[in-house]
Amino acid sequence: MLDMQDISRVYRTDLVETHALRGLNLSVDAGEFVAVTGPSGSGKTTFLNIAGLLESATDGRYLLDGVDVNTLNDNQRSRIRNEKIGFIFQSFNLIPDLNIFDNVDVPLRYRGFGGKERRQRIEKALEQVGLAARMKHLPSQLSGGQQQRAAIARALAGNPGFLLADEPTGNLDSLMARQVMDLLEEINANGTTIVMVTHDPELARRAHRNVQLLDGQLASPDLFARPAAADDVDLQPVA
Amino acid sequence: MFFYNLRLARMSLMKQPGLTALMVAAIGIGVGACMTIVTYVYALSSDPIPDKSEELFAVRLDSWNPDEPYWDNKPEEAPEQLTHRDAMALLESTIPTRHAAMRKAVYTVVPDSEDVAPFLNIARMTGRDFFEMFQVPFLYGGSWDESADANAESVVVLGRETNEKLFGDTNSVGETVLLGTERFTVVGVIDAWQPAVLFYDMNNGETNPVEDIFVPFTISDRREIAGAGNTNCWKDEQIDTYWDLLQSECVIVQFWAELETPQQKAEYQAWLDNYTEGQKALGRFERPTNNRLSTVTEWMKVNDVASNEVLVVMWVGFLFLAACLVNTIGLILARFIAKAPVIGLRRALGASKGAIFRQHLLEVALVGVVGGALGLVLSRLGVMGVRRMLSDADRLTGMNLDLLFMTFGIAVLSAILAGLYPTWRVCQMAPAGYLKTQ
Amino acid sequence: MELRPILSAMWRNRTGSVLVAMQIALTLAIVVNCMFMTKERVDFVNRPSGMDIENIVVADSVGFGSDYEHDRTIDEDLRLLRELPGVIAVSPTRSIPMSGSGSANGFAGSRDDDAPRHTANYYFVNEDILDALGVKLESGRAFRDTEVRRADDPDLDRLSPQVIITRALADKLFDGEPAVGRLMYDGLGESSEVVGVIEHMFGAWVSWSDFDQVAMFPRRTGGTQTRYLIRAEPGRRDALVPLVETTLSEANRTRLVRNVRTMEEVVSNSYEGDRAIATTLSVAVVLLLSVTGLGIVGLASFTVRQRTKQIGTRRAIGARKRDIIRYFLLENWLMTTIGIVIGTALTIGINYGLASAFEVEQLDYVFLVIGMFLLWLLGFLAVVAPARRAAKVSPAIATRTV
């Protein structure tokens, strides 16, 4: 499903050169539920951005479903994001002006489905996450857990083979977090590959396989359970 | 997708009504101000007789002072009028399809009815070809016949207004009317006709109204009439009487010829040159031969119909629009940058750069359309203001389809131009950058 | 306050700063050029005419029909008009000064064939013309009533033996030497003796370069047309207009009385285009300043909103409200100033362009100074409200995740 070979990512500014990933090798099989853990600054976000085709690796090979994504242009990458990948973010990233139905609709629009097909898919996805009754609500009218379930519905609506989750429970209290994790497990059980980035070892344990990042590389499996840092620092690519 | 984008654009614009209002106002005011003056200049510079303007020629012979050219600022040009005797001579040529000498005169119209007070009217003394040459529409009757020109008969074509004053709105062909001390027989009544620019005689104002009385030009050759219009003289000669004036070197007559083919034009030009050569032998035309045939549009240029002052104001209008656009670019950029997180999200969810580009270009185009509507209203207001200030503006500044399209075209084009850079910037945003910081 | 952090913040947001500066620059260039050209027009319209335009009424008379008698009509008209209440003086004239219609001819100051000819507007008037126009006689005398040729005079169309001219024409004809008593020649070698010189008056065409070269001959106009200049005592002009109309119309039915109106209307009509341009340009100035002002308000408000968190942080670490306000004022002042510097060059460039393409005069730099001051003020006023809003941001926002 996902095969990363020797992936590196360097951020350059005028003053510093930051090596976010240094020769990462990772492969994920179809149907797996993999948790990627690691402390702040270990390269989790960079890994996620590259895995999700939001940015490109400086070096290395990345095959997604057998396709070498480095050879794709921006439009083709957009198309793959749209059709094959579902995103789930820590802060949900629902569009505040759109109601739940329209939020789930967003990727389907770019897919070019007809109105009927979109409606069916949206309703099915919202049913799956238990929000069928709330589709006319605005995100602000929902609880955090409901918002994240709506975001999951948006990720699922296009039937992606591959879900990328970034700290999906990071902004939720423990009860809601559990519900969201239950939902993700259920989705995985239905055959969707999930890669989840988290610094919470508790959460990571619920995945089939844990991978730990350290200084932009895969740590050896016996290096487990490192203490997480308090803050998460974002690296933004330099345009 | 278009309607989806339209919905997004509408939502986005409604979300920050203040900023949207500012953008619409900036484009609207810019376009409104610019179009107000463009409307005026457009009327002054558009072809008043587009079907035939390339076949109609203002005929001029350089009979002026050997010591100095007629125009200080364009010495290569000939005077805008002919002497009476040259005009009469030119009428002998059989080369033009149609031709007419013409001159303005003042007539007192003395109605037969006691109820209507006598009134003065500007008349045009011209040939029978005038009407067909300039495509003048007739309400009743038509032009006089050739014998009327040849014999200087007392026949008249009335304008609609004068006909209404004298005869009500009835067909007055065959009736008579007292002009000064002479009775004229009505042969035709013309329908409403008013070229925006009075191209055939711009000597006393380019935008004057069309005359309301037409009589044969040859009358001026046989009877003493009160001429109007410009009399320009250079030669020191004793001119005491009307007849002295007709024989003098003073230029007083406008002359037009219809020449349908280049051969016809060349032939006529040769004829004119031959004529002035002959006159040189008589001691006239001492300047180098400079006989000119100018099409309607060329003639308008020679006459500076759109004056420097007006053109300056037009350029100020364009600069004004540019300033409004820079303003709009800033506002659009601000708004798009504020939307960066949502745009990043859409990119993550699979929107291509093209899709984002189209979405936002539609948004600015929408601003352009609304701004254009505002601009249209403002330009109409501006035109009303111009009408209050300029007495000739009424006839000039009617709305037409061209101007309507031009207003919207400029507005939408301006908005898109202003939106191009911000939209491009938005498309360059890396999708990953904004997802965590919402 | 230190400029460096502001400058580096502006550099990071350079597109925005460049846009504001460009906006200011373009506005300055347009506003200064418009103000300057407006002033040019206003000065042009307000040139002193030398005549008492405010108190003059004019009228046209056109005879028709076989019963019309020209001289008798004029005799009768003059008598009736002089009797009207408030009338100071009346003169017939061939045309109305500053009306855009009139006649001109070339005259020389000596009989020599190669003496330079100077073009002058000429008028046919009577002995009361100086009072009828309210012009000031500088030297010499007015016409005598016996000098005025009637229309039936067989010598009517010969040059009149006497002439009154303006100082401007006198200086051209006689090179600044005293003109009274000298002879002025037309192209046929006929001459008139200058009996009086008037200080200044306008001829027919307000845009003509020799507008103040005027000659007046004591004679009536031949044919069937004449016009009248009727000067009233101050405050009585408006009542006179309808009175002149009815008096002349009723006195004689073999002619038409037309265009009875104040000379002010005549003059204002001649300056119509200049006024329209001046008005249009001033409206453009006001509109553009408004658009630019609002645009700056919009952009500054946006910046404040974008930086809410940053402002909160500054407040949390001890910035006072006035520090925040000062920050925004200073930032805006910098952008405005950069805009003004660029705008100065642009202003001169545009003036140069207009000057070479359309014969616009060279810019008077006073207007550049006024324009700079205006834009500084505008930039300041536009940013005050957003800056105050910024100062109201709560320090507590720093600890909140937005």
PDB file of N, CA, C and O in Angstrom, chain A residues 45 49 54-55 74-75 78 81-82 87 89-91 93-98 102 105-107 109-110 154 166 232 234 236-237, chain B residues 1 4-5 7-8 11 15 342 345-356 359 428 430-438:
ATOM      1  N   THR A  45       5.225  15.273  11.821  1.00  0.00           N
ATOM      2  CA  THR A  45       4.410  16.108  10.932  1.00  0.00           C
ATOM      3  C   THR A  45       4.929  16.048   9.498  1.00  0.00           C
ATOM      4  O   THR A  45       4.159  15.935   8.542  1.00  0.00           O
ATOM      5  N   ASN A  49       2.952  14.873   6.231  1.00  0.00           N
ATOM      6  CA  ASN A  49       2.780  15.709   5.037  1.00  0.00           C
ATOM      7  C   ASN A  49       3.260  14.993   3.785  1.00  0.00           C
ATOM      8  O   ASN A  49       2.640  15.088   2.730  1.00  0.00           O
ATOM      9  N   LEU A  54       1.150  16.129   0.733  1.00  0.00           N
ATOM     10  CA  LEU A  54       1.001  17.575   0.909  1.00  0.00           C
ATOM     11  C   LEU A  54       2.312  18.278   0.601  1.00  0.00           C
ATOM     12  O   LEU A  54       2.336  19.449   0.287  1.00  0.00           O
ATOM     13  N   GLU A  55       3.392  17.546   0.759  1.00  0.00           N
ATOM     14  CA  GLU A  55       4.663  18.088   0.283  1.00  0.00           C
ATOM     15  C   GLU A  55       5.520  16.950  -0.235  1.00  0.00           C
ATOM     16  O   GLU A  55       5.165  15.776  -0.069  1.00  0.00           O
ATOM     17  N   ASP A  74       1.562  18.434  -9.834  1.00  0.00           N
ATOM     18  CA  ASP A  74       0.687  18.934  -8.780  1.00  0.00           C
ATOM     19  C   ASP A  74      -0.763  18.463  -8.967  1.00  0.00           C
ATOM     20  O   ASP A  74      -1.435  18.063  -8.020  1.00  0.00           O
ATOM     21  N   ASN A  75      -1.232  18.488 -10.206  1.00  0.00           N
ATOM     22  CA  ASN A  75      -2.617  18.090 -10.455  1.00  0.00           C
ATOM     23  C   ASN A  75      -2.837  16.616 -10.145  1.00  0.00           C
ATOM     24  O   ASN A  75      -3.851  16.241  -9.556  1.00  0.00           O
ATOM     25  N   SER A  78      -2.937  16.121  -6.479  1.00  0.00           N
ATOM     26  CA  SER A  78      -4.235  16.543  -5.948  1.00  0.00           C
ATOM     27  C   SER A  78      -5.261  15.431  -6.136  1.00  0.00           C
ATOM     28  O   SER A  78      -6.081  15.146  -5.265  1.00  0.00           O
ATOM     29  N   ARG A  81      -4.707  12.599  -3.658  1.00  0.00           N
ATOM     30  CA  ARG A  81      -5.203  13.021  -2.334  1.00  0.00           C
ATOM     31  C   ARG A  81      -6.706  12.891  -2.282  1.00  0.00           C
ATOM     32  O   ARG A  81      -7.291  12.448  -1.316  1.00  0.00           O
ATOM     33  N   ASN A  82      -7.315  13.303  -3.374  1.00  0.00           N
ATOM     34  CA  ASN A  82      -8.764  13.333  -3.412  1.00  0.00           C
ATOM     35  C   ASN A  82      -9.368  11.927  -3.415  1.00  0.00           C
ATOM     36  O   ASN A  82     -10.339  11.661  -2.727  1.00  0.00           O
ATOM     37  N   PHE A  87      -8.020  12.387   5.107  1.00  0.00           N
ATOM     38  CA  PHE A  87      -7.271  13.063   6.169  1.00  0.00           C
ATOM     39  C   PHE A  87      -8.121  13.251   7.414  1.00  0.00           C
ATOM     40  O   PHE A  87      -9.300  13.630   7.326  1.00  0.00           O
ATOM     41  N   PHE A  89      -7.588  15.411  11.038  1.00  0.00           N
ATOM     42  CA  PHE A  89      -6.638  16.323  11.688  1.00  0.00           C
ATOM     43  C   PHE A  89      -6.949  16.457  13.169  1.00  0.00           C
ATOM     44  O   PHE A  89      -8.090  16.269  13.597  1.00  0.00           O
ATOM     45  N   GLN A  90      -5.930  16.862  13.905  1.00  0.00           N
ATOM     46  CA  GLN A  90      -6.110  17.098  15.333  1.00  0.00           C
ATOM     47  C   GLN A  90      -7.182  18.169  15.591  1.00  0.00           C
ATOM     48  O   GLN A  90      -8.029  18.013  16.442  1.00  0.00           O
ATOM     49  N   SER A  91      -7.109  19.256  14.800  1.00  0.00           N
ATOM     50  CA  SER A  91      -8.071  20.341  15.051  1.00  0.00           C
ATOM     51  C   SER A  91      -9.259  20.246  14.090  1.00  0.00           C
ATOM     52  O   SER A  91      -9.895  21.240  13.782  1.00  0.00           O
ATOM     53  N   ASN A  93     -10.340  20.706  11.405  1.00  0.00           N
ATOM     54  CA  ASN A  93     -10.308  21.444  10.131  1.00  0.00           C
ATOM     55  C   ASN A  93     -11.594  21.349   9.334  1.00  0.00           C
ATOM     56  O   ASN A  93     -11.583  21.130   8.127  1.00  0.00           O
ATOM     57  N   LEU A  94     -12.693  21.508  10.041  1.00  0.00           N
ATOM     58  CA  LEU A  94     -13.948  21.645   9.294  1.00  0.00           C
ATOM     59  C   LEU A  94     -14.049  23.110   8.860  1.00  0.00           C
ATOM     60  O   LEU A  94     -13.529  23.999   9.537  1.00  0.00           O
ATOM     61  N   ILE A  95     -14.711  23.348   7.741  1.00  0.00           N
ATOM     62  CA  ILE A  95     -14.877  24.737   7.291  1.00  0.00           C
ATOM     63  C   ILE A  95     -16.041  25.349   8.050  1.00  0.00           C
ATOM     64  O   ILE A  95     -17.172  24.858   7.948  1.00  0.00           O
ATOM     65  N   PRO A  96     -15.769  26.358   8.862  1.00  0.00           N
ATOM     66  CA  PRO A  96     -16.791  26.849   9.791  1.00  0.00           C
ATOM     67  C   PRO A  96     -18.052  27.393   9.103  1.00  0.00           C
ATOM     68  O   PRO A  96     -19.123  27.380   9.692  1.00  0.00           O
ATOM     69  N   ASP A  97     -17.904  27.863   7.860  1.00  0.00           N
ATOM     70  CA  ASP A  97     -19.069  28.466   7.203  1.00  0.00           C
ATOM     71  C   ASP A  97     -20.000  27.423   6.586  1.00  0.00           C
ATOM     72  O   ASP A  97     -21.112  27.749   6.198  1.00  0.00           O
ATOM     73  N   LEU A  98     -19.505  26.200   6.452  1.00  0.00           N
ATOM     74  CA  LEU A  98     -20.320  25.182   5.779  1.00  0.00           C
ATOM     75  C   LEU A  98     -20.932  24.259   6.827  1.00  0.00           C
ATOM     76  O   LEU A  98     -20.298  23.944   7.833  1.00  0.00           O
ATOM     77  N   ASP A 102     -22.288  19.918   3.830  1.00  0.00           N
ATOM     78  CA  ASP A 102     -21.444  20.582   2.830  1.00  0.00           C
ATOM     79  C   ASP A 102     -19.964  20.331   3.087  1.00  0.00           C
ATOM     80  O   ASP A 102     -19.166  20.282   2.156  1.00  0.00           O
ATOM     81  N   ASP A 105     -19.163  17.172   1.693  1.00  0.00           N
ATOM     82  CA  ASP A 105     -19.312  17.322   0.246  1.00  0.00           C
ATOM     83  C   ASP A 105     -18.022  17.806  -0.437  1.00  0.00           C
ATOM     84  O   ASP A 105     -17.798  17.528  -1.611  1.00  0.00           O
ATOM     85  N   VAL A 106     -17.181  18.539   0.323  1.00  0.00           N
ATOM     86  CA  VAL A 106     -16.044  19.246  -0.303  1.00  0.00           C
ATOM     87  C   VAL A 106     -15.186  18.336  -1.194  1.00  0.00           C
ATOM     88  O   VAL A 106     -15.036  18.605  -2.388  1.00  0.00           O
ATOM     89  N   PRO A 107     -14.636  17.226  -0.680  1.00  0.00           N
ATOM     90  CA  PRO A 107     -13.772  16.411  -1.561  1.00  0.00           C
ATOM     91  C   PRO A 107     -14.555  15.791  -2.716  1.00  0.00           C
ATOM     92  O   PRO A 107     -13.999  15.576  -3.792  1.00  0.00           O
ATOM     93  N   ARG A 109     -16.930  17.111  -4.376  1.00  0.00           N
ATOM     94  CA  ARG A 109     -17.047  18.130  -5.432  1.00  0.00           C
ATOM     95  C   ARG A 109     -15.837  18.080  -6.347  1.00  0.00           C
ATOM     96  O   ARG A 109     -15.959  18.113  -7.560  1.00  0.00           O
ATOM     97  N   TYR A 110     -14.643  18.019  -5.712  1.00  0.00           N
ATOM     98  CA  TYR A 110     -13.443  18.042  -6.539  1.00  0.00           C
ATOM     99  C   TYR A 110     -13.276  16.748  -7.308  1.00  0.00           C
ATOM    100  O   TYR A 110     -12.526  16.674  -8.265  1.00  0.00           O
ATOM    101  N   ARG A 154     -16.029  12.940   6.402  1.00  0.00           N
ATOM    102  CA  ARG A 154     -15.504  13.608   5.212  1.00  0.00           C
ATOM    103  C   ARG A 154     -14.371  12.783   4.595  1.00  0.00           C
ATOM    104  O   ARG A 154     -14.282  12.647   3.378  1.00  0.00           O
ATOM    105  N   ASP A 166      -3.916  12.553  12.110  1.00  0.00           N
ATOM    106  CA  ASP A 166      -2.876  13.314  12.803  1.00  0.00           C
ATOM    107  C   ASP A 166      -3.424  13.668  14.179  1.00  0.00           C
ATOM    108  O   ASP A 166      -4.302  14.528  14.285  1.00  0.00           O
ATOM    109  N   ASP A 232       4.458  20.924  20.846  1.00  0.00           N
ATOM    110  CA  ASP A 232       4.716  20.434  19.503  1.00  0.00           C
ATOM    111  C   ASP A 232       5.128  21.612  18.633  1.00  0.00           C
ATOM    112  O   ASP A 232       4.446  22.623  18.589  1.00  0.00           O
ATOM    113  N   ASP A 234       5.880  23.214  15.050  1.00  0.00           N
ATOM    114  CA  ASP A 234       5.589  22.991  13.630  1.00  0.00           C
ATOM    115  C   ASP A 234       6.730  23.481  12.768  1.00  0.00           C
ATOM    116  O   ASP A 234       7.259  24.563  12.975  1.00  0.00           O
ATOM    117  N   GLN A 236       7.334  24.586   9.050  1.00  0.00           N
ATOM    118  CA  GLN A 236       6.604  24.858   7.814  1.00  0.00           C
ATOM    119  C   GLN A 236       7.580  24.939   6.673  1.00  0.00           C
ATOM    120  O   GLN A 236       8.652  25.532   6.808  1.00  0.00           O
ATOM    121  N   PRO A 237       7.212  24.316   5.590  1.00  0.00           N
ATOM    122  CA  PRO A 237       8.121  24.385   4.452  1.00  0.00           C
ATOM    123  C   PRO A 237       8.299  25.829   4.006  1.00  0.00           C
ATOM    124  O   PRO A 237       7.383  26.636   4.118  1.00  0.00           O
TER     125      PRO A 237
ATOM    126  N   MET B   1     -19.699  22.443 -11.164  1.00  0.00           N
ATOM    127  CA  MET B   1     -18.655  23.066 -10.359  1.00  0.00           C
ATOM    128  C   MET B   1     -18.798  24.586 -10.369  1.00  0.00           C
ATOM    129  O   MET B   1     -18.537  25.246  -9.376  1.00  0.00           O
ATOM    130  N   TYR B   4     -21.247  25.555  -7.816  1.00  0.00           N
ATOM    131  CA  TYR B   4     -20.664  25.337  -6.491  1.00  0.00           C
ATOM    132  C   TYR B   4     -19.728  26.501  -6.162  1.00  0.00           C
ATOM    133  O   TYR B   4     -19.804  27.100  -5.093  1.00  0.00           O
ATOM    134  N   ASN B   5     -18.863  26.850  -7.119  1.00  0.00           N
ATOM    135  CA  ASN B   5     -17.931  27.960  -6.910  1.00  0.00           C
ATOM    136  C   ASN B   5     -18.670  29.271  -6.695  1.00  0.00           C
ATOM    137  O   ASN B   5     -18.285  30.100  -5.879  1.00  0.00           O
ATOM    138  N   ARG B   7     -21.543  29.583  -5.385  1.00  0.00           N
ATOM    139  CA  ARG B   7     -22.098  29.577  -4.040  1.00  0.00           C
ATOM    140  C   ARG B   7     -21.007  29.911  -3.024  1.00  0.00           C
ATOM    141  O   ARG B   7     -21.208  30.706  -2.115  1.00  0.00           O
ATOM    142  N   LEU B   8     -19.839  29.298  -3.221  1.00  0.00           N
ATOM    143  CA  LEU B   8     -18.724  29.580  -2.307  1.00  0.00           C
ATOM    144  C   LEU B   8     -18.366  31.064  -2.359  1.00  0.00           C
ATOM    145  O   LEU B   8     -18.141  31.694  -1.329  1.00  0.00           O
ATOM    146  N   MET B  11     -20.912  33.097  -0.521  1.00  0.00           N
ATOM    147  CA  MET B  11     -20.773  32.942   0.928  1.00  0.00           C
ATOM    148  C   MET B  11     -19.584  33.727   1.440  1.00  0.00           C
ATOM    149  O   MET B  11     -19.660  34.411   2.459  1.00  0.00           O
ATOM    150  N   LYS B  15     -19.579  36.949   3.966  1.00  0.00           N
ATOM    151  CA  LYS B  15     -19.036  36.741   5.299  1.00  0.00           C
ATOM    152  C   LYS B  15     -18.378  38.003   5.841  1.00  0.00           C
ATOM    153  O   LYS B  15     -18.450  38.287   7.023  1.00  0.00           O
ATOM    154  N   VAL B 342      -8.309  27.670   5.062  1.00  0.00           N
ATOM    155  CA  VAL B 342      -9.361  26.928   4.370  1.00  0.00           C
ATOM    156  C   VAL B 342      -8.882  26.494   2.987  1.00  0.00           C
ATOM    157  O   VAL B 342      -9.170  25.384   2.531  1.00  0.00           O
ATOM    158  N   LEU B 345      -6.732  23.527   3.407  1.00  0.00           N
ATOM    159  CA  LEU B 345      -7.568  22.354   3.654  1.00  0.00           C
ATOM    160  C   LEU B 345      -8.152  21.816   2.350  1.00  0.00           C
ATOM    161  O   LEU B 345      -8.121  20.615   2.079  1.00  0.00           O
ATOM    162  N   ARG B 346      -8.681  22.705   1.548  1.00  0.00           N
ATOM    163  CA  ARG B 346      -9.264  22.271   0.277  1.00  0.00           C
ATOM    164  C   ARG B 346      -8.213  21.586  -0.595  1.00  0.00           C
ATOM    165  O   ARG B 346      -8.506  20.594  -1.249  1.00  0.00           O
ATOM    166  N   ARG B 347      -7.004  22.155  -0.566  1.00  0.00           N
ATOM    167  CA  ARG B 347      -5.933  21.525  -1.343  1.00  0.00           C
ATOM    168  C   ARG B 347      -5.671  20.123  -0.805  1.00  0.00           C
ATOM    169  O   ARG B 347      -5.517  19.172  -1.555  1.00  0.00           O
ATOM    170  N   ALA B 348      -5.653  19.980   0.547  1.00  0.00           N
ATOM    171  CA  ALA B 348      -5.399  18.678   1.160  1.00  0.00           C
ATOM    172  C   ALA B 348      -6.489  17.686   0.766  1.00  0.00           C
ATOM    173  O   ALA B 348      -6.233  16.506   0.546  1.00  0.00           O
ATOM    174  N   LEU B 349      -7.701  18.174   0.652  1.00  0.00           N
ATOM    175  CA  LEU B 349      -8.821  17.293   0.327  1.00  0.00           C
ATOM    176  C   LEU B 349      -8.899  17.023  -1.170  1.00  0.00           C
ATOM    177  O   LEU B 349      -9.849  16.421  -1.641  1.00  0.00           O
ATOM    178  N   GLY B 350      -7.930  17.510  -1.918  1.00  0.00           N
ATOM    179  CA  GLY B 350      -7.849  17.081  -3.310  1.00  0.00           C
ATOM    180  C   GLY B 350      -8.156  18.151  -4.344  1.00  0.00           C
ATOM    181  O   GLY B 350      -8.226  17.859  -5.528  1.00  0.00           O
ATOM    182  N   ALA B 351      -8.343  19.400  -3.907  1.00  0.00           N
ATOM    183  CA  ALA B 351      -8.583  20.438  -4.904  1.00  0.00           C
ATOM    184  C   ALA B 351      -7.275  20.731  -5.635  1.00  0.00           C
ATOM    185  O   ALA B 351      -6.242  20.904  -4.997  1.00  0.00           O
ATOM    186  N   SER B 352      -7.316  20.751  -6.964  1.00  0.00           N
ATOM    187  CA  SER B 352      -6.116  21.084  -7.714  1.00  0.00           C
ATOM    188  C   SER B 352      -5.908  22.595  -7.665  1.00  0.00           C
ATOM    189  O   SER B 352      -6.813  23.338  -7.292  1.00  0.00           O
ATOM    190  N   LYS B 353      -4.694  23.026  -8.040  1.00  0.00           N
ATOM    191  CA  LYS B 353      -4.442  24.469  -8.120  1.00  0.00           C
ATOM    192  C   LYS B 353      -5.464  25.141  -9.028  1.00  0.00           C
ATOM    193  O   LYS B 353      -5.956  26.222  -8.756  1.00  0.00           O
ATOM    194  N   GLY B 354      -5.747  24.456 -10.131  1.00  0.00           N
ATOM    195  CA  GLY B 354      -6.703  25.015 -11.090  1.00  0.00           C
ATOM    196  C   GLY B 354      -8.052  25.256 -10.450  1.00  0.00           C
ATOM    197  O   GLY B 354      -8.678  26.297 -10.664  1.00  0.00           O
ATOM    198  N   ALA B 355      -8.499  24.268  -9.654  1.00  0.00           N
ATOM    199  CA  ALA B 355      -9.818  24.404  -9.030  1.00  0.00           C
ATOM    200  C   ALA B 355      -9.838  25.591  -8.078  1.00  0.00           C
ATOM    201  O   ALA B 355     -10.777  26.384  -8.059  1.00  0.00           O
ATOM    202  N   ILE B 356      -8.746  25.729  -7.287  1.00  0.00           N
ATOM    203  CA  ILE B 356      -8.661  26.860  -6.354  1.00  0.00           C
ATOM    204  C   ILE B 356      -8.624  28.168  -7.132  1.00  0.00           C
ATOM    205  O   ILE B 356      -9.286  29.139  -6.790  1.00  0.00           O
ATOM    206  N   GLN B 359     -12.019  28.985  -8.503  1.00  0.00           N
ATOM    207  CA  GLN B 359     -12.933  29.394  -7.432  1.00  0.00           C
ATOM    208  C   GLN B 359     -12.712  30.862  -7.065  1.00  0.00           C
ATOM    209  O   GLN B 359     -13.665  31.634  -6.949  1.00  0.00           O
ATOM    210  N   GLN B 428      -0.300  29.457  -4.826  1.00  0.00           N
ATOM    211  CA  GLN B 428       1.068  29.049  -4.515  1.00  0.00           C
ATOM    212  C   GLN B 428       1.216  28.573  -3.075  1.00  0.00           C
ATOM    213  O   GLN B 428       2.249  28.062  -2.692  1.00  0.00           O
ATOM    214  N   ALA B 430       1.482  26.487   0.060  1.00  0.00           N
ATOM    215  CA  ALA B 430       1.664  25.052   0.259  1.00  0.00           C
ATOM    216  C   ALA B 430       0.500  24.536   1.088  1.00  0.00           C
ATOM    217  O   ALA B 430       0.151  25.133   2.105  1.00  0.00           O
ATOM    218  N   PRO B 431      -0.132  23.462   0.643  1.00  0.00           N
ATOM    219  CA  PRO B 431      -1.325  22.996   1.336  1.00  0.00           C
ATOM    220  C   PRO B 431      -1.027  22.585   2.775  1.00  0.00           C
ATOM    221  O   PRO B 431      -1.884  22.703   3.641  1.00  0.00           O
ATOM    222  N   ALA B 432       0.180  22.125   3.030  1.00  0.00           N
ATOM    223  CA  ALA B 432       0.452  21.591   4.364  1.00  0.00           C
ATOM    224  C   ALA B 432       0.554  22.686   5.415  1.00  0.00           C
ATOM    225  O   ALA B 432       0.297  22.454   6.583  1.00  0.00           O
ATOM    226  N   GLY B 433       0.929  23.850   5.004  1.00  0.00           N
ATOM    227  CA  GLY B 433       1.346  24.871   5.952  1.00  0.00           C
ATOM    228  C   GLY B 433       0.296  25.338   6.937  1.00  0.00           C
ATOM    229  O   GLY B 433       0.629  25.832   8.005  1.00  0.00           O
ATOM    230  N   TYR B 434      -0.947  25.211   6.575  1.00  0.00           N
ATOM    231  CA  TYR B 434      -1.963  25.900   7.368  1.00  0.00           C
ATOM    232  C   TYR B 434      -2.865  24.948   8.143  1.00  0.00           C
ATOM    233  O   TYR B 434      -3.792  25.365   8.795  1.00  0.00           O
ATOM    234  N   LEU B 435      -2.579  23.627   8.026  1.00  0.00           N
ATOM    235  CA  LEU B 435      -3.554  22.680   8.570  1.00  0.00           C
ATOM    236  C   LEU B 435      -3.504  22.570  10.072  1.00  0.00           C
ATOM    237  O   LEU B 435      -4.452  22.173  10.708  1.00  0.00           O
ATOM    238  N   LYS B 436      -2.348  22.873  10.641  1.00  0.00           N
ATOM    239  CA  LYS B 436      -2.227  22.684  12.080  1.00  0.00           C
ATOM    240  C   LYS B 436      -2.579  23.932  12.856  1.00  0.00           C
ATOM    241  O   LYS B 436      -2.844  23.866  14.042  1.00  0.00           O
ATOM    242  N   THR B 437      -2.534  25.064  12.212  1.00  0.00           N
ATOM    243  CA  THR B 437      -2.607  26.304  12.976  1.00  0.00           C
ATOM    244  C   THR B 437      -3.985  26.933  12.977  1.00  0.00           C
ATOM    245  O   THR B 437      -4.140  28.061  13.379  1.00  0.00           O
ATOM    246  N   GLN B 438      -4.948  26.183  12.492  1.00  0.00           N
ATOM    247  CA  GLN B 438      -6.262  26.822  12.359  1.00  0.00           C
ATOM    248  C   GLN B 438      -6.776  27.320  13.702  1.00  0.00           C
ATOM    249  O   GLN B 438      -6.621  26.645  14.694  1.00  0.00           O
TER     250      GLN B 438
END
